[in-house]
Coordinates of C-alpha atoms in Angstrom, one line a residue:
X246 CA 0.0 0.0 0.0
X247 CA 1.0 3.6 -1.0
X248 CA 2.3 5.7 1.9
X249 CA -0.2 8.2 0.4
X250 CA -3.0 5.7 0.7
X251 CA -2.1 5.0 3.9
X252 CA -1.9 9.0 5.0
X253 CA -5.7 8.9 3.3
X254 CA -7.3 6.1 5.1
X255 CA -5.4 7.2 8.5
X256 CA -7.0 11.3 7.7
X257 CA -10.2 10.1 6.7
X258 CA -10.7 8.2 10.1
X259 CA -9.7 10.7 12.2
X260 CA -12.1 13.2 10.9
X261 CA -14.6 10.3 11.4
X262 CA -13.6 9.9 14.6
X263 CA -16.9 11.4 16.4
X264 CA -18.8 9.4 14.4
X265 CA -19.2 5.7 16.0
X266 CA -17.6 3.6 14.0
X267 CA -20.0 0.6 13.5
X268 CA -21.9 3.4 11.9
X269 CA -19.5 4.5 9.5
X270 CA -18.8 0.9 8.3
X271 CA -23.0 -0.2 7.8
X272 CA -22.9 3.3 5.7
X273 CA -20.3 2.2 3.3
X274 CA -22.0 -1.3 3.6
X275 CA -25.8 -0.1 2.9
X276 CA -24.5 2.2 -0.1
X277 CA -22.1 -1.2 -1.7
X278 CA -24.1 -4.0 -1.1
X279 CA -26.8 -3.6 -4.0
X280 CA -23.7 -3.3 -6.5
X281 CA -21.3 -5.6 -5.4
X282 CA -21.0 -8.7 -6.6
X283 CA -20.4 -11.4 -4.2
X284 CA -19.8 -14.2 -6.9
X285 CA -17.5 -12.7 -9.1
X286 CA -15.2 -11.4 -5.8
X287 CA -14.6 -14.9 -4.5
X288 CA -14.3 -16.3 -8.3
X289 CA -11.7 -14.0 -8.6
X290 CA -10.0 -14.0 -4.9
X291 CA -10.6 -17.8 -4.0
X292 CA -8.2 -17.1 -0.6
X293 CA -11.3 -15.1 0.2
X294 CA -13.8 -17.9 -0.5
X295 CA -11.4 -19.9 1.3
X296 CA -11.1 -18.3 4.5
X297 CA -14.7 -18.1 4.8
X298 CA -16.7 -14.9 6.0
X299 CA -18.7 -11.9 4.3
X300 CA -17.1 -11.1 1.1
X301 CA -19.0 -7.9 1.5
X302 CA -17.0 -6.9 4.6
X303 CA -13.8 -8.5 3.2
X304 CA -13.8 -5.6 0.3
X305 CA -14.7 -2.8 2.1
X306 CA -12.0 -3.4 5.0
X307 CA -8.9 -4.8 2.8
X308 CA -10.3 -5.9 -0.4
X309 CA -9.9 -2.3 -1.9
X310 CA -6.5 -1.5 -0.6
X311 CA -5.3 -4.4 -2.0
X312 CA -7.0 -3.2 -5.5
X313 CA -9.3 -5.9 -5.3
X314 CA -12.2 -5.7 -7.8
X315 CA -15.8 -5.4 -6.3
X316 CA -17.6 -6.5 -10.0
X317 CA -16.5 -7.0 -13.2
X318 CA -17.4 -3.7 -14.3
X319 CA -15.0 -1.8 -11.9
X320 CA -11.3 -1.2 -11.7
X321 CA -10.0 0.0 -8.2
X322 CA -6.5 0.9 -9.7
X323 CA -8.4 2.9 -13.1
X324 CA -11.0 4.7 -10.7
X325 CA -8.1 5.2 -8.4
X326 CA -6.2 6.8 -10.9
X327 CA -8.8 8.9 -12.5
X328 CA -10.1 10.4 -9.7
X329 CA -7.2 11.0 -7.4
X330 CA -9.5 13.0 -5.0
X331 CA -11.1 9.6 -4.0
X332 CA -7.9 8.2 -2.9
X333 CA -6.8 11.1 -0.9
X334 CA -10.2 11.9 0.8
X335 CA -9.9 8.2 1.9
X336 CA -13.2 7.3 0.3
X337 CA -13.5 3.5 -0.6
X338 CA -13.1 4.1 -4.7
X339 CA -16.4 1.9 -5.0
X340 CA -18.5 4.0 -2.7
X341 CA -17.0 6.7 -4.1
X342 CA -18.6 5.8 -8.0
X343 CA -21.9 4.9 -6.5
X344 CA -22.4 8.1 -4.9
X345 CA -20.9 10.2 -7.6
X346 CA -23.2 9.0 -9.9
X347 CA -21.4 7.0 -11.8
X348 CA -18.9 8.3 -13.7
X349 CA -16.8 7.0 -16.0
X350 CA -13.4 6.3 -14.8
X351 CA -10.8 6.1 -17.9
X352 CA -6.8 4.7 -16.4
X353 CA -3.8 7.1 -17.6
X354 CA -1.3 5.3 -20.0
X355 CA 1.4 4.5 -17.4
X356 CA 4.2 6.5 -17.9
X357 CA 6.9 3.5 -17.9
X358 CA 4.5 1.6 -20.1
X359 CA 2.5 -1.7 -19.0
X360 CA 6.1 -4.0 -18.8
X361 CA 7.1 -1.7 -15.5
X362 CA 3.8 -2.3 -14.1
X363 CA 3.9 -6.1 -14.9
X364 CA 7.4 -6.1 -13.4
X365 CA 6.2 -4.3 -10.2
X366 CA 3.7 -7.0 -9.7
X367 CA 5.6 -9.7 -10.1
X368 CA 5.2 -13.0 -7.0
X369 CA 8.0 -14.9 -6.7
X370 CA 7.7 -18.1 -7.8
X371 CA 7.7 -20.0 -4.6
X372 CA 5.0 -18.2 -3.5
X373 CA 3.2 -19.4 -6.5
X374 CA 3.8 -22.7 -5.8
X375 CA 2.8 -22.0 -2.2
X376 CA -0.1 -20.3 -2.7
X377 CA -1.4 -23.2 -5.3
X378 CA -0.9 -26.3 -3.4
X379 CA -2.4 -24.9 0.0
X380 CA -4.7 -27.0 2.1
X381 CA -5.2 -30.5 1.5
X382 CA -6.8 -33.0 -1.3
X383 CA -8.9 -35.8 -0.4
X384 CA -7.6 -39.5 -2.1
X385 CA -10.5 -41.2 -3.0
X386 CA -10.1 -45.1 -2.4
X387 CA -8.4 -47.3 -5.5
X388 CA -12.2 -49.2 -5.3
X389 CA -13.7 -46.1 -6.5
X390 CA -11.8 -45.5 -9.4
X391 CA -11.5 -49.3 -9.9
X392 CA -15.0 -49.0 -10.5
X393 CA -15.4 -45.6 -12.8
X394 CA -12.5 -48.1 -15.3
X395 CA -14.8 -51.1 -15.0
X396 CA -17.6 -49.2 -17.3
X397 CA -15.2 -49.6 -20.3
X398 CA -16.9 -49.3 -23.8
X399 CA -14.8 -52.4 -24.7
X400 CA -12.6 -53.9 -22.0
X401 CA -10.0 -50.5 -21.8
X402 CA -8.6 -52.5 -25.7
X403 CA -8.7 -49.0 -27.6
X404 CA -8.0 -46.6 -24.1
X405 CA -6.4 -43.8 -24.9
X406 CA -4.4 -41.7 -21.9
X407 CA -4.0 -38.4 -21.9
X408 CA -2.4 -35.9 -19.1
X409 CA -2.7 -32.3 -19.1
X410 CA -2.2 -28.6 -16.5
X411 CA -6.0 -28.9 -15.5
X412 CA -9.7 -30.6 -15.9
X413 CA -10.2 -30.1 -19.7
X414 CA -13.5 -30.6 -19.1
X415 CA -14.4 -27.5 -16.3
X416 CA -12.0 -25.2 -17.1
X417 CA -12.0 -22.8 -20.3
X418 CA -8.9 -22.0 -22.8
X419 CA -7.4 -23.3 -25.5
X420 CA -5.7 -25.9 -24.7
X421 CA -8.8 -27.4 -22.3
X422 CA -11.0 -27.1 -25.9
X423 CA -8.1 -28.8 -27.9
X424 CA -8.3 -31.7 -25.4
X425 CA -12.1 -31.5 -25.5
X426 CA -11.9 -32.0 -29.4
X427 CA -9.8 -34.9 -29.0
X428 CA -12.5 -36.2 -26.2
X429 CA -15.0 -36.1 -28.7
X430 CA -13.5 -37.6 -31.3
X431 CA -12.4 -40.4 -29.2
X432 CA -16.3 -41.1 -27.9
X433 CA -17.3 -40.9 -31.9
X434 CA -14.8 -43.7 -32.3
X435 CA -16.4 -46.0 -29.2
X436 CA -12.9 -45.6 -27.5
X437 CA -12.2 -45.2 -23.7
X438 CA -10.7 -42.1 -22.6
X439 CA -8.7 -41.4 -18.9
X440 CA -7.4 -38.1 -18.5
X441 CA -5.2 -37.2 -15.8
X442 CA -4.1 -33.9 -14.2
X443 CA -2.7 -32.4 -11.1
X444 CA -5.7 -32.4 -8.7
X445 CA -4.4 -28.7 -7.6
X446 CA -2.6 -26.4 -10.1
X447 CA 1.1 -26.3 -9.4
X448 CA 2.7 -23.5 -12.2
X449 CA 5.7 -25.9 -12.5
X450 CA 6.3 -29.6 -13.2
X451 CA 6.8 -31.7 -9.9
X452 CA 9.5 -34.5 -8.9
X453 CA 9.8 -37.2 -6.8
X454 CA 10.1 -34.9 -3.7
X455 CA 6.6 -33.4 -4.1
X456 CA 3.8 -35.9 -3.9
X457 CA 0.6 -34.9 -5.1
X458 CA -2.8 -36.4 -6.2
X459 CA -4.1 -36.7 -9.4
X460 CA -7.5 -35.7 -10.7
X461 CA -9.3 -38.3 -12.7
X462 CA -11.3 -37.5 -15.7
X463 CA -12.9 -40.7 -17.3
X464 CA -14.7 -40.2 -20.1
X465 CA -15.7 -36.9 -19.5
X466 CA -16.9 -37.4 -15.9
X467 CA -14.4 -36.6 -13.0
X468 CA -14.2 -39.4 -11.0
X469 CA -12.3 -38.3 -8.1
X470 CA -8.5 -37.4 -7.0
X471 CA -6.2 -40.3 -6.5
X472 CA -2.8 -41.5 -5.5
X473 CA -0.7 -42.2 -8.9
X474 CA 0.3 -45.1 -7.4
X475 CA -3.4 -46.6 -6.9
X476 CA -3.9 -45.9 -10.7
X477 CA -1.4 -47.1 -11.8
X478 CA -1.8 -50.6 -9.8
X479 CA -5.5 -50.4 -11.3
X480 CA -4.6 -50.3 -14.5
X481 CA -2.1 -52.6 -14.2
X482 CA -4.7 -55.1 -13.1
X483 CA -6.8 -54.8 -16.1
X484 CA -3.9 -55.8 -18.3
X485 CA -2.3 -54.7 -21.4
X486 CA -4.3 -53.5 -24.5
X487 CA -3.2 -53.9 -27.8
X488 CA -4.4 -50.6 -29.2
X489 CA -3.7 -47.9 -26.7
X490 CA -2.2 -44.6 -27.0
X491 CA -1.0 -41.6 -25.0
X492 CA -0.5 -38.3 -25.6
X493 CA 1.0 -35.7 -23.0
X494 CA -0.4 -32.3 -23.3
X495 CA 1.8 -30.4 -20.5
X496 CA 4.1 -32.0 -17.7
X497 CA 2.9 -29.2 -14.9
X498 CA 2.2 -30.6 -12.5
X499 CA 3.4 -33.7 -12.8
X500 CA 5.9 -35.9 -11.8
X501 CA 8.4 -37.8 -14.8
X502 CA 8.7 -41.0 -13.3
X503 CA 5.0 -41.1 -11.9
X504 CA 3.9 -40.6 -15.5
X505 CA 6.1 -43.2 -16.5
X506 CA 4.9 -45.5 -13.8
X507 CA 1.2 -45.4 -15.1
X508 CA 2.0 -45.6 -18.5
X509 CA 3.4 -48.7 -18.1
X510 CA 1.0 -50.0 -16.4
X511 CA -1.1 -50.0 -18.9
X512 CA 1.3 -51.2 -21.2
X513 CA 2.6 -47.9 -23.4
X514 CA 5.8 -46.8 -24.1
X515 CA 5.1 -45.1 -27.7
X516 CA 2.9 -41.7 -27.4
X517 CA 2.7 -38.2 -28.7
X518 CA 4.3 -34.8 -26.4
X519 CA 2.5 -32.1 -27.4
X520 CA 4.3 -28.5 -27.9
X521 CA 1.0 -26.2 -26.7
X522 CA 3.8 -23.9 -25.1
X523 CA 7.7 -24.2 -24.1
X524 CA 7.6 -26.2 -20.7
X525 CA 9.8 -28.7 -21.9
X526 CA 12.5 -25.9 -22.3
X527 CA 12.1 -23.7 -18.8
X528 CA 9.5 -23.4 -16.0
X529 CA 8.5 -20.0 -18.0
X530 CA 6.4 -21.7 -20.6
X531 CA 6.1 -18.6 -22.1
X532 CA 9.3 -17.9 -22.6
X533 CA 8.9 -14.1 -21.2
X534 CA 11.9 -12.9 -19.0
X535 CA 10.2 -12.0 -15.6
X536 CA 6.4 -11.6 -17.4
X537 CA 7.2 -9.0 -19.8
X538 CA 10.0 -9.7 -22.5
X539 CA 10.4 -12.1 -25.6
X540 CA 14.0 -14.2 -24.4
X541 CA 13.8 -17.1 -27.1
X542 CA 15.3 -19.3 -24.4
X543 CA 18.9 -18.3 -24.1
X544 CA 21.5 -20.9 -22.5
X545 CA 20.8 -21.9 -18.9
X546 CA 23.7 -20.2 -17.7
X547 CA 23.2 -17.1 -19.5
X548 CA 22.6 -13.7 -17.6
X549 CA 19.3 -13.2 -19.4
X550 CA 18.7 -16.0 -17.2
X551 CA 20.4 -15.1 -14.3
X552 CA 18.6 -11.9 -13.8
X553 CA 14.5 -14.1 -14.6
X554 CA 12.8 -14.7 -12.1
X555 CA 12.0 -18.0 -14.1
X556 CA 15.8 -18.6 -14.2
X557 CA 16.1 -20.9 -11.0
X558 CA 13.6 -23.3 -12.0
X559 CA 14.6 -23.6 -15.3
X560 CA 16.7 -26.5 -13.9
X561 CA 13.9 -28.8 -12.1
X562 CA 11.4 -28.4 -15.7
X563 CA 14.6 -29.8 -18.1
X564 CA 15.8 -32.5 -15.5
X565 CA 12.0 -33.9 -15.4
X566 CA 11.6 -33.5 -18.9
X567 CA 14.6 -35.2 -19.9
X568 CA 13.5 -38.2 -17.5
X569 CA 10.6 -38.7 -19.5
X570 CA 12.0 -38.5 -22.8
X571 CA 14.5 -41.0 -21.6
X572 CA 12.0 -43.6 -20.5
X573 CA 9.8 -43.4 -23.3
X574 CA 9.3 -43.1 -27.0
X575 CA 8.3 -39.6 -27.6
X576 CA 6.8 -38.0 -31.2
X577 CA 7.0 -34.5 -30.8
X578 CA 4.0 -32.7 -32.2
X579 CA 3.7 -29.3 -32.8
X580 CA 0.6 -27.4 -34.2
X581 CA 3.8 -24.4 -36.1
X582 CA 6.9 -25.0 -37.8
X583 CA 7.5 -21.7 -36.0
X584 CA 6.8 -23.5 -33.0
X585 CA 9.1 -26.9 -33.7
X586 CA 12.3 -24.6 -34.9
X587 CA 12.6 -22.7 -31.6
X588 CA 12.0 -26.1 -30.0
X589 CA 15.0 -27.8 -31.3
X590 CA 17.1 -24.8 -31.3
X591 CA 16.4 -24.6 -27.5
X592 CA 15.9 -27.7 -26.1
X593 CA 18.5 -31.0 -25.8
X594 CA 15.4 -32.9 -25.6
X595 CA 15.8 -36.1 -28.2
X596 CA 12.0 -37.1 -29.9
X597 CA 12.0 -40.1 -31.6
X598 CA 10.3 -38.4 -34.5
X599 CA 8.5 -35.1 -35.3
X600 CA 5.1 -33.7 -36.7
X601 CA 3.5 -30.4 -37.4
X602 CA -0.3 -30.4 -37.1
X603 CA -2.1 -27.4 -36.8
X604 CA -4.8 -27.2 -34.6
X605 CA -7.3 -25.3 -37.7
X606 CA -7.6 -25.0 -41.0
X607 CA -9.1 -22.2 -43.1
X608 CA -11.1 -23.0 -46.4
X609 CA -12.7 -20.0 -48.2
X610 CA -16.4 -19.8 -48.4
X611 CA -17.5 -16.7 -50.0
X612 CA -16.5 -13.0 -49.9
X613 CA -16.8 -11.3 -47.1
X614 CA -19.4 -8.3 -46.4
X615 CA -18.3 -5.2 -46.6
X616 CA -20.0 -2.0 -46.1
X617 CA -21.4 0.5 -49.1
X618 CA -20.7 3.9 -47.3
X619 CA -17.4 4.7 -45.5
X620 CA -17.1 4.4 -41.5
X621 CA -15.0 4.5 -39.1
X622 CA -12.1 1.8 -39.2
X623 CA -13.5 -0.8 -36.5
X624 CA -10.9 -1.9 -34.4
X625 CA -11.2 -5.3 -32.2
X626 CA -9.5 -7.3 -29.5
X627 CA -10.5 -11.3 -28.8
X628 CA -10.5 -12.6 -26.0
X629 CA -8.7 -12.5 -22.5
X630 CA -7.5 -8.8 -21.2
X631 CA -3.8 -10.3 -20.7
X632 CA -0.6 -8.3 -20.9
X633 CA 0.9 -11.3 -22.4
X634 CA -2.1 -11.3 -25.3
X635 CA -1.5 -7.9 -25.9
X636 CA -4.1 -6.3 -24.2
X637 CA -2.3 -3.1 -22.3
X638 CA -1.0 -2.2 -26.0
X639 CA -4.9 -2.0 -27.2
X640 CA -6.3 -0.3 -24.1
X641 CA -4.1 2.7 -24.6
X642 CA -5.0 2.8 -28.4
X643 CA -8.7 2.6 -27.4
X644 CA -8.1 5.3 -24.4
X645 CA -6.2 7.0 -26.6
X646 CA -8.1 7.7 -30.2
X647 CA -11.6 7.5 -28.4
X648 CA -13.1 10.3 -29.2
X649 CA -11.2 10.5 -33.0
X650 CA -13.6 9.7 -35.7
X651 CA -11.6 7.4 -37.7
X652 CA -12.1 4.4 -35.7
X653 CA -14.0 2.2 -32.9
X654 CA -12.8 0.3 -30.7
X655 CA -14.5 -3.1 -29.1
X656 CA -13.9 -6.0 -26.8
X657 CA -15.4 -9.1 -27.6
X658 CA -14.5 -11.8 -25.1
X659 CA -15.9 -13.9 -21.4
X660 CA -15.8 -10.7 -19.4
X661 CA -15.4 -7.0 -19.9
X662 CA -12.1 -4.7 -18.8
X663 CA -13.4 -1.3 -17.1
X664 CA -10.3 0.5 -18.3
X665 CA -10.7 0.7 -21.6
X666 CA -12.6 3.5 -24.0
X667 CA -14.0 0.0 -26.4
X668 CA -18.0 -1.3 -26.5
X669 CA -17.7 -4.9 -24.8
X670 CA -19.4 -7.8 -26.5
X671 CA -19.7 -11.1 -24.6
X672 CA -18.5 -13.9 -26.5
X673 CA -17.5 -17.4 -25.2
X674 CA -16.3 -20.2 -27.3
X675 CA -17.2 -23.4 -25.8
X676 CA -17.3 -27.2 -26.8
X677 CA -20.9 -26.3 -28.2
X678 CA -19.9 -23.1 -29.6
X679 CA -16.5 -23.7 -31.3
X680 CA -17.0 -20.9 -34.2
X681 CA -19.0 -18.1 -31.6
X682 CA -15.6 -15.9 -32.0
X683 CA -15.5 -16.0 -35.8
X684 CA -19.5 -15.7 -36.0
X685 CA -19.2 -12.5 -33.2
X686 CA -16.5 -11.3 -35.4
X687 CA -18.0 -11.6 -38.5
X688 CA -21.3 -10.3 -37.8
X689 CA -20.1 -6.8 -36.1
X690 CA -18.0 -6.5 -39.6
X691 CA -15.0 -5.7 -37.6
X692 CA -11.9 -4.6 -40.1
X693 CA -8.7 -5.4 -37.8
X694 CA -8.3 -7.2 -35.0
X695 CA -5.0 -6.7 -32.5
X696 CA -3.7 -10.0 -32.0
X697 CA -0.1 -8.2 -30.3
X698 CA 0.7 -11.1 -28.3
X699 CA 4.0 -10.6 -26.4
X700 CA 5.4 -14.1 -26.4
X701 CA 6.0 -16.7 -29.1
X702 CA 2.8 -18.4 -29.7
X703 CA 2.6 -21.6 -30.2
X704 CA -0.9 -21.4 -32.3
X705 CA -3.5 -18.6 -31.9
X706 CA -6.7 -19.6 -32.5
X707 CA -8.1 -15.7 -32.1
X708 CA -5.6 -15.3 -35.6
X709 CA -7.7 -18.0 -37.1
X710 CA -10.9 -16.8 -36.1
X711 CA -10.6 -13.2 -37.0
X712 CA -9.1 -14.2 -41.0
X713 CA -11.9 -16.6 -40.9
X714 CA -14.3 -14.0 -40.2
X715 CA -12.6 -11.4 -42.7
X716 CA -10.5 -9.7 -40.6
X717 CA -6.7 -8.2 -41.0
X718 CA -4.6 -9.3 -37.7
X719 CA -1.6 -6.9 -36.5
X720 CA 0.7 -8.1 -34.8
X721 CA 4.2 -7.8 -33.8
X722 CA 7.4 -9.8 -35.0
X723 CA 8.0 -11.7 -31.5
X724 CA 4.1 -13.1 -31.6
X725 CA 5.5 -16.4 -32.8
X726 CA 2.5 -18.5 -34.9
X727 CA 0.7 -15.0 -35.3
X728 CA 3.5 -13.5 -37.3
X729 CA 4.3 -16.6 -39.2
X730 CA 0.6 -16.8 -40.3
X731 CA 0.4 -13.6 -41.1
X732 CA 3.5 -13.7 -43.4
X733 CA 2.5 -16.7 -45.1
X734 CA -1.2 -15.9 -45.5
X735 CA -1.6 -12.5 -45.9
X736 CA -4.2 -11.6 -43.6
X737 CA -3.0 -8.9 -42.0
X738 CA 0.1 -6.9 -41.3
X739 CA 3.4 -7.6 -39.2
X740 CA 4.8 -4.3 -37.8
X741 CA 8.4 -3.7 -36.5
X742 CA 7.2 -2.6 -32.8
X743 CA 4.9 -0.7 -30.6
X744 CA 6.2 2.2 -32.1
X745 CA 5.3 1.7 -34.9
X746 CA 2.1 0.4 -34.1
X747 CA 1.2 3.6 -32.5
X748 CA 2.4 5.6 -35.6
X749 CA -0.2 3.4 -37.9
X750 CA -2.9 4.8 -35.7
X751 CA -1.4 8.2 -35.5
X752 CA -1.1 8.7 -39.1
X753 CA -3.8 6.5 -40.0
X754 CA -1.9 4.5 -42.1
X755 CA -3.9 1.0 -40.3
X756 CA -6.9 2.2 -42.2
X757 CA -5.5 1.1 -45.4
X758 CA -6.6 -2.6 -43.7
X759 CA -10.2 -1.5 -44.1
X760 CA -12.3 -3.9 -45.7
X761 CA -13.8 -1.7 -48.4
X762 CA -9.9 -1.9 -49.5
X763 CA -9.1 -5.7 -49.0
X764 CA -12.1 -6.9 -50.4
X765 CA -11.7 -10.1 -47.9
X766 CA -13.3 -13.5 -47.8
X767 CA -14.9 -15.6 -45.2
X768 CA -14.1 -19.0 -44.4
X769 CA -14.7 -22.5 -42.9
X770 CA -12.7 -23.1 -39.5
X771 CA -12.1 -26.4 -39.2
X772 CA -10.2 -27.7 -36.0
X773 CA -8.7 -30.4 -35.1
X774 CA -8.7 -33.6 -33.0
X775 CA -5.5 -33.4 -32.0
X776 CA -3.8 -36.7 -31.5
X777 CA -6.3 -38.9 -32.9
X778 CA -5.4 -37.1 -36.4
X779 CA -2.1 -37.9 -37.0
X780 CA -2.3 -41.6 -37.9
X781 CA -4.9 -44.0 -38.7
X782 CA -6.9 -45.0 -36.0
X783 CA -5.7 -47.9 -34.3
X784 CA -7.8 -51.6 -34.1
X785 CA -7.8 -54.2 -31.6

């Protein structure tokens, strides 16, 4: 907390100090409570839906000095920042807009730029892992998962294995719908399906030395957490199957040798290692030095690494890694070449084979609309308000060039950003709804969309979506998949950097991506099913 935050809070109660303060507190309370949103706070703080208590009372005591969020809608820090007067009368910010009437509160481009703010932000990662694994997980008995296998479509002959980060099957992202795809391809084909995951999120691979349960996904029910060492002596039991598979979609959270352990149980050496991100190459799957900056995975003993907070873990994430690939028979996969060439170049990892499938495919289906009288240059941003995705770089383009005629600015993702100047659109691609970003995108007739992501993507489906719904994607030249797409397709522009993303703006030069002037076609977006594309499908 600022020392001027703290001088506010410490004035405003002492000028409050005749009033009793049970009194002050139920004001504050009576004005807040028909706005907040008691859902959203403990979805978004789950240490505060851990401890238990009023969320209510939470917010207005710490939650705010913390710059804690009361609803989706508001920004503590922007409404701090706007209105400065709030901060140093040491009104709550929250109670402050509700009995302002409202107004709109609009964040300052930060004078060292978003990467200083990241930096200043930035939790150890020990505390990460702390803060993950806290509390305890229940084992359910080996009987009980015994018994969710035992439901087999056909004896566990055709069962496929997969591990990944999470619960593909409750959480949203790309990754959990990739994994969903290959779900559903796999009950089309009559084939069993047991997904495994850490059963609470560690941010890094494990080892020996950490034990932790795994969460059970069979079939697309979870079953339960569980020992690795009870599922692998259940599946052991079964006995081998002639036609099973695997396929490892990330290691965090995971152990090598437990891995190992179950696979063989169930009689697989041979299976696929996906390359969804670089986690096989340092414990920053991103590969962003401390959050904020492309490093393309220099040497371990580099001072690039040295000076990452990443850097010390780098260690524990290639040791595991290279256990696995030892013990088994690994085909890299990647959905980029982009993505396989900084792969080899940076890990010592040795695959038995490689592959390059992308996870979508475009196929033209007629041109797009475009409109008959000129408007302003529409201007989007998919998806989630990360600083990794590019979003800080957009939300000073929208705060800045607002209120200038040549262009609009909207957010079409899950949940809206307060701070910036754009018209939100809710939008969420789901299982059900694999094409609602290309449809959303399409339908608004939105020229460009900012896909200005700050690390090397592996594959971005937003690039996808927005071509496949007619619209030019700029991006920068560290964006990984983005840039290579846009190079090779043509959808788009790559610019040299931020500064020169701003000057496009400034000079209006980005307008030239208009659709009146590309005259731009729709298309089909067809995804994959992962894994079970690559070869034929196997028989018993």
């Amino acid at each position: 907390m600022s020392r001027r935050l703290i001088a506010a809070v410490a004035g405003r109660l002492q000028r409050k100090s005749a009033e009793p303060e049970a009194m002050r507190v139920r004001t504050d309370r009576e004005i807040a409570a028909a706005a907040f949103d008691a859902g959203f706070y403990l979805k978004m703080n789950p240490d505060v839906a851990e401890g238990g208590g009023d969320p209510l009372e939470h917010f207005l005591a710490f939650g705010w000095l913390e710059g804690r969020d009361p609803t989706p809608e508001f920004s503590v820090r922007t409404y701090r920042a706007a209105f400065p007067e709030a901060e140093t009368s040491g009104f709550n910010p929250f109670v402050h807009y509700l009995i302002s009437g409202r107004p709109k509160a609009w964040a300052p481009e930060p004078v060292l730029g978003f990467r200083y703010e990241v930096i200043e932000r930035l939790v150890p990662l020990e505390a990460r892992v702390a803060a993950a694994t806290r509390g305890e997980v229940a084992a359910g008995p080996r009987a009980q998962l015994a018994a969710a296998l035992a439901s087999s479509r056909d004896g566990l002959a055709r069962l496929h294995i997969t591990f990944s980060h999470d619960d593909f099957s409750a959480n949203v992202g790309g990754l959990q719908l990739a994994i969903q795809r290959e779900a559903a391809r796999l009950a089309e084909l009559g084939r069993d399906h047991l997904h495994l995951h850490p059963a609470r999120p560690w941010p890094v691979v494990r080892t020996a030395a950490d034990p932790d349960l795994l969460g059970v996904v069979w079939n697309g029910v979870a079953v339960g957490s569980f020992a690795a060492a009870d599922i692998a002596a259940v599946l052991a039991r079964i006995g081998v199957g002639k036609a099973r598979s695997f396929a490892i979609h990330s290691l965090l959270g995971h152990a090598a040798d437990e891995t190992v352990a179950i696979l063989e149980a169930a009689g697989l050496r041979a299976g696929v290692f996906w390359l969804h991100d670089f986690a096989s190459v340092c414990a920053g799957f991103h590969l962003l030095r401390n959050d904020v900056q492309d490093c393309a995975a220099p040497p371990p003993d580099s001072a690039a690494c040295g000076i990452c907070l990443y850097g010390p873990w780098r260690a524990r994430h290639a040791s595991e890694h290279a256990r696995l690939f030892d013990r088994l028979d690994l085909t890299v996969v990647s959905p980029s070449q982009v993505t396989l060439d900084l792969w080899r170049a940076a890990s010592e990892l040795r695959a038995v084979a490689t592959a390059i499938l992308p996870h979508a495919t475009l196929t033209p289906c007629g041109p797009a609309p475009v409109a008959a009288e000129p408007r302003a240059l529409r201007v989007a941003f998919a998806g989630l308000p990360a600083p990794h995705k590019g979003w800080p770089l957009f939300q000073a383009l929208a705060n800045r060039f607002a209120e200038d005629p040549r262009y609009e600015f909207l957010h079409l993702g899950v949940r809206p950003e307060p701070a910036a100047r754009a018209a939100f659109q809710a939008v969420s691609v789901s299982a059900a709804t694999p094409l609602a970003m290309r449809d959303a995108l399409a339908a608004a007739e939105v020229d460009v969309v900012l896909v200005w992501a700050i690390c090397r993507e592996t594959f971005s489906f937003v690039a996808y979506e927005a071509a496949a719904a007619g619209c030019a994607v700029v991006t920068g030249p560290d964006s990984g998949n983005v840039a290579a797409f846009v190079e090779a397709t043509g959808h788009g522009q790559v610019l040299a950097d931020e500064a020169a993303l701003r000057a496009a703006f400034e000079t209006g030069e980005v307008r030239r991506l208009a659709r009146a002037n590309r005259q731009p076609m729709l298309y089909d977006l067809a995804f994959s099913a992962l894994t079970l594309d690559l070869a034929e499908e196997p028989t018993a």
